[in-house]
Amino acid sequence: MSFSITTWNINSVRLRMPIVEQFVLKHKPDILCLQETKVPNELFPAAPLRAMGYEHIIIHGQKGYHGVAIASRIPLTEDHRQDYCKVGDARHISAVFERGGRRVRLHNFYVPAGGDEPDRAINPKFGHKLDFIEEMKLLKANGEANTSAILVGDLNIAPLEHDVWSHKQLLKIVSHTPVETEGLLEIMRRGAWLDLMRHHVPENEKLYTWWSYRAKDWEAADRGRRLDHIWSSQDLGPHLQRIEILKEARGWDRPSDHVPVTAHFDF
């Protein structure tokens, strides 16, 4: 049985619903996970998603900031939100679905960006990000009996050398500093998570999901970073068919600076 899941930092779901519809109508993932929705729950645009077959929607939003959502063609149960760092931000949501006789816990994350200065002494946003990462180290891929796990989202860290356009030039830039990259890799190690985006792609191959709005010609410059991730419990690795990064979406009308990333499985 085939199954697909997409993660996408949409950077305001109401503003960019036209490109969400454009993507969904063509690619039709079974589950769509969005981050940075920037809308309170009561104003989330659920109607167009339901019209396209996504009848099961779980949202955790805030006015103007953060926000995560799961829209699914498959029934969802066990809606859960965890308040990382106890500051009340809408940055995590999880649910359970079943596919091919398999029970799967799905986590959708929006990790803090961390501001511009990689020093928590002068930049509280960076300190918040590091604290968030520390709490994520407790999350286990195999934490529930008879349950597989998938973790997706904008984790705002490009952990490997070739997850950025220039490893040397970005070592002191937030999202690729050693304290961040080591922290993210430690989350994976402690939690027994499998980096599905690198499962079939060698670590020495460039892989990006984000291109800055600041670049005049983002495509020609191609100064990207892999900030968006799809992980799973080890048992799902053999079922991964492919990962698709839809780079062309960065050039759509009024785009997000992130593009959709889709994992295809055969359960």
Coordinates of C-alpha atoms in Angstrom, one line a residue:
M1 CA 0.0 0.0 0.0
S2 CA 1.4 3.4 -1.0
F3 CA 1.5 6.3 1.4
S4 CA 2.9 9.9 1.0
I5 CA 3.4 12.7 3.5
T6 CA 4.5 16.3 2.7
T7 CA 6.1 18.9 5.1
W8 CA 6.0 22.6 4.1
N9 CA 6.8 25.8 6.0
I10 CA 4.1 27.8 4.3
N11 CA 4.9 31.2 5.9
S12 CA 1.3 32.3 6.4
V13 CA -1.3 29.7 5.3
R14 CA -4.0 32.3 4.5
L15 CA -1.7 34.3 2.3
R16 CA -0.4 31.3 0.4
M17 CA -3.5 29.1 0.2
P18 CA -3.5 29.5 -3.6
I19 CA -0.1 27.7 -3.9
V20 CA -1.2 25.1 -1.3
E21 CA -4.1 24.3 -3.5
Q22 CA -1.9 24.3 -6.6
F23 CA 0.4 21.8 -4.9
V24 CA -2.2 19.5 -3.5
L25 CA -4.3 19.3 -6.6
K26 CA -1.3 18.0 -8.6
H27 CA 0.7 16.0 -6.0
K28 CA -2.1 14.7 -3.7
P29 CA -0.1 13.6 -0.6
D30 CA -2.1 11.5 1.9
I31 CA -1.0 13.8 4.7
L32 CA 0.1 17.5 4.5
C33 CA 2.0 19.0 7.4
L34 CA 2.3 22.8 7.5
Q35 CA 4.4 25.0 9.7
E36 CA 4.4 28.8 10.4
T37 CA 0.7 29.0 9.6
K38 CA 0.5 32.3 11.4
V39 CA -3.2 32.1 12.1
P40 CA -5.4 31.4 15.2
N41 CA -7.3 28.1 15.1
E42 CA -10.7 29.8 14.5
L43 CA -9.4 31.5 11.4
F44 CA -7.6 28.6 9.9
P45 CA -8.7 28.0 6.2
A46 CA -9.9 24.5 6.7
A47 CA -12.7 24.7 4.0
P48 CA -10.5 24.6 0.9
L49 CA -8.5 21.7 2.3
R50 CA -11.7 19.7 3.1
A51 CA -12.9 20.5 -0.4
M52 CA -9.8 18.8 -1.7
G53 CA -10.3 15.6 0.4
Y54 CA -8.5 16.5 3.6
E55 CA -11.3 15.9 5.9
H56 CA -9.2 15.2 9.0
I57 CA -7.5 18.4 10.2
I58 CA -5.6 19.1 13.4
I59 CA -4.4 22.7 14.0
H60 CA -2.4 24.5 16.7
G61 CA -2.1 28.1 15.8
Q62 CA -1.4 31.6 17.0
K63 CA -2.2 35.0 15.6
G64 CA 0.6 36.3 13.4
Y65 CA 3.2 33.8 14.7
H66 CA 4.3 30.2 14.5
G67 CA 1.6 27.6 14.1
V68 CA 1.5 24.0 12.9
A69 CA -1.2 22.0 11.2
I70 CA -1.8 18.5 9.9
A71 CA -4.4 17.9 7.1
S72 CA -5.0 14.3 6.2
R73 CA -7.1 12.1 3.9
I74 CA -6.6 9.4 6.5
P75 CA -8.4 9.5 9.9
L76 CA -6.3 11.0 12.7
T77 CA -6.5 10.2 16.4
E78 CA -4.8 11.2 19.7
D79 CA -4.4 14.9 19.0
H80 CA -1.5 16.1 21.2
R81 CA 0.4 19.4 21.6
Q82 CA 3.5 19.8 23.7
D83 CA 4.5 23.2 25.0
Y84 CA 8.3 23.1 24.5
C85 CA 10.1 25.6 26.8
K86 CA 6.8 26.4 28.5
V87 CA 6.3 29.7 26.7
G88 CA 3.0 29.0 25.1
D89 CA 4.1 28.9 21.4
A90 CA 2.3 26.8 18.9
R91 CA 5.3 24.8 17.6
H92 CA 4.4 21.2 18.0
I93 CA 1.5 18.9 17.2
S94 CA 1.2 15.1 17.0
A95 CA -1.4 12.6 16.0
V96 CA -1.8 8.9 15.2
F97 CA -2.8 7.3 11.9
E98 CA -3.0 3.8 10.6
R99 CA -1.9 2.7 7.1
G100 CA -1.3 -0.8 5.8
G101 CA -2.0 -2.3 9.2
R102 CA 0.7 -0.2 10.8
R103 CA 0.1 2.3 13.6
V104 CA 2.2 5.5 13.2
R105 CA 2.7 8.4 15.5
L106 CA 3.3 11.6 13.5
H107 CA 5.0 14.7 15.0
N108 CA 5.0 18.1 13.2
F109 CA 7.5 20.6 14.5
Y110 CA 8.4 24.3 13.9
V111 CA 11.7 24.8 15.8
P112 CA 12.5 28.5 16.7
A113 CA 14.7 30.2 14.0
G114 CA 17.0 31.6 16.7
G115 CA 17.5 35.2 15.5
D116 CA 20.6 36.5 13.8
E117 CA 23.3 36.4 16.5
P118 CA 24.5 32.9 17.6
D119 CA 25.2 33.9 21.2
R120 CA 22.6 33.3 23.9
A121 CA 24.1 35.9 26.2
I122 CA 23.1 38.7 23.9
N123 CA 20.3 37.0 21.8
P124 CA 17.5 35.4 23.9
K125 CA 16.0 34.0 20.7
F126 CA 19.1 31.9 20.2
G127 CA 19.0 30.7 23.8
H128 CA 15.4 29.7 23.3
K129 CA 16.3 27.7 20.2
L130 CA 19.0 25.8 22.1
D131 CA 16.6 25.1 25.0
F132 CA 14.1 23.8 22.6
I133 CA 16.6 21.5 21.0
E134 CA 17.6 20.2 24.4
E135 CA 14.0 19.3 25.2
M136 CA 13.7 17.5 21.9
K137 CA 16.5 15.1 22.9
L138 CA 13.9 13.3 25.1
L139 CA 11.7 12.4 22.1
K140 CA 12.1 8.7 21.1
A141 CA 11.2 7.2 17.7
N142 CA 10.5 3.9 19.5
G143 CA 8.8 5.4 22.5
E144 CA 5.4 3.7 22.0
A145 CA 4.8 0.0 21.9
N146 CA 3.7 -1.4 18.5
T147 CA 3.9 2.1 17.0
S148 CA 6.2 3.4 14.3
A149 CA 7.0 7.1 14.2
I150 CA 7.5 9.9 11.7
L151 CA 8.8 13.4 12.6
V152 CA 8.5 16.2 10.1
G153 CA 8.9 20.0 10.1
D154 CA 10.9 23.1 9.7
L155 CA 13.6 22.3 12.3
N156 CA 15.6 25.4 11.2
I157 CA 18.9 23.6 11.3
A158 CA 21.0 22.3 8.4
P159 CA 23.0 19.7 10.2
L160 CA 25.4 18.3 7.6
E161 CA 28.2 19.9 5.6
H162 CA 26.4 19.6 2.3
D163 CA 23.1 20.8 3.7
V164 CA 24.3 24.3 3.1
W165 CA 25.7 26.1 0.1
S166 CA 29.0 26.8 1.9
H167 CA 29.9 25.0 5.1
K168 CA 32.9 27.2 5.9
Q169 CA 31.0 30.5 5.3
L170 CA 28.0 29.5 7.4
L171 CA 29.7 28.0 10.4
K172 CA 29.0 31.2 12.3
I173 CA 25.5 31.7 10.8
V174 CA 22.4 30.7 12.8
S175 CA 21.1 27.4 11.5
H176 CA 24.5 25.9 10.8
T177 CA 26.6 26.7 13.9
P178 CA 28.3 23.7 15.6
V179 CA 26.2 24.0 18.7
E180 CA 23.0 23.7 16.6
T181 CA 24.1 21.0 14.3
E182 CA 25.6 18.9 17.0
G183 CA 22.4 19.3 19.0
L184 CA 20.2 18.2 16.1
L185 CA 22.4 15.2 15.4
E186 CA 22.2 14.3 19.1
I187 CA 18.4 14.4 19.0
M188 CA 18.6 11.8 16.2
R189 CA 21.1 9.6 18.0
R190 CA 19.3 9.6 21.4
G191 CA 15.9 9.1 19.8
A192 CA 17.0 6.5 17.3
W193 CA 15.6 8.6 14.5
L194 CA 16.4 7.9 10.8
D195 CA 17.1 10.9 8.5
L196 CA 14.9 9.8 5.6
M197 CA 16.1 12.7 3.3
R198 CA 19.6 11.3 3.5
H199 CA 18.5 7.6 3.4
H200 CA 18.9 7.4 -0.4
V201 CA 21.0 10.5 -0.9
P202 CA 24.8 10.5 0.0
E203 CA 26.0 13.0 2.6
N204 CA 28.4 14.5 0.1
E205 CA 25.5 15.5 -2.2
K206 CA 24.0 19.0 -1.8
L207 CA 20.5 19.0 -0.6
Y208 CA 18.4 22.2 0.1
T209 CA 14.8 23.0 1.0
W210 CA 15.1 26.8 1.7
W211 CA 16.3 29.8 -0.4
S212 CA 16.4 33.2 1.2
Y213 CA 14.0 36.0 0.1
R214 CA 17.1 38.3 0.3
A215 CA 18.6 36.8 -2.8
K216 CA 17.8 38.8 -6.0
D217 CA 18.1 35.7 -8.1
W218 CA 17.7 32.7 -5.7
E219 CA 17.8 30.1 -8.5
A220 CA 21.0 31.3 -10.2
A221 CA 22.8 31.9 -6.8
D222 CA 21.4 28.6 -5.4
R223 CA 22.6 29.5 -1.9
G224 CA 20.2 27.1 -0.1
R225 CA 20.0 25.3 3.2
R226 CA 18.2 22.1 4.2
L227 CA 16.1 23.4 7.1
D228 CA 13.1 21.1 6.5
H229 CA 13.3 17.5 7.6
I230 CA 11.5 14.1 7.5
W231 CA 12.7 11.5 10.0
S232 CA 11.2 8.2 11.0
S233 CA 11.7 5.2 13.3
Q234 CA 14.2 2.7 12.0
D235 CA 11.5 0.2 10.9
L236 CA 10.1 2.5 8.3
G237 CA 13.5 2.9 6.5
P238 CA 13.1 -0.2 4.3
H239 CA 9.6 1.1 3.2
L240 CA 10.8 4.5 1.9
Q241 CA 10.6 4.6 -1.9
R242 CA 11.8 8.2 -2.5
I243 CA 11.9 11.8 -1.3
E244 CA 10.8 14.7 -3.5
I245 CA 12.0 18.2 -2.9
L246 CA 9.8 20.5 -5.1
K247 CA 12.4 23.2 -5.8
E248 CA 10.2 24.8 -8.5
A249 CA 7.7 25.9 -5.8
R250 CA 10.2 28.5 -4.7
G251 CA 9.5 30.3 -8.0
W252 CA 5.7 30.2 -7.8
D253 CA 3.6 33.3 -7.4
R254 CA 4.0 34.8 -3.9
P255 CA 6.0 31.8 -2.7
S256 CA 7.2 30.7 0.7
D257 CA 11.0 30.7 1.1
H258 CA 10.7 27.0 1.9
V259 CA 9.5 24.3 -0.6
P260 CA 7.4 21.2 -0.1
V261 CA 9.2 18.0 0.8
T262 CA 7.4 14.7 0.3
A263 CA 8.3 11.2 1.4
H264 CA 6.8 8.3 -0.5
F265 CA 6.4 4.9 1.3
D266 CA 5.3 1.4 0.4
F267 CA 3.8 -0.1 3.5

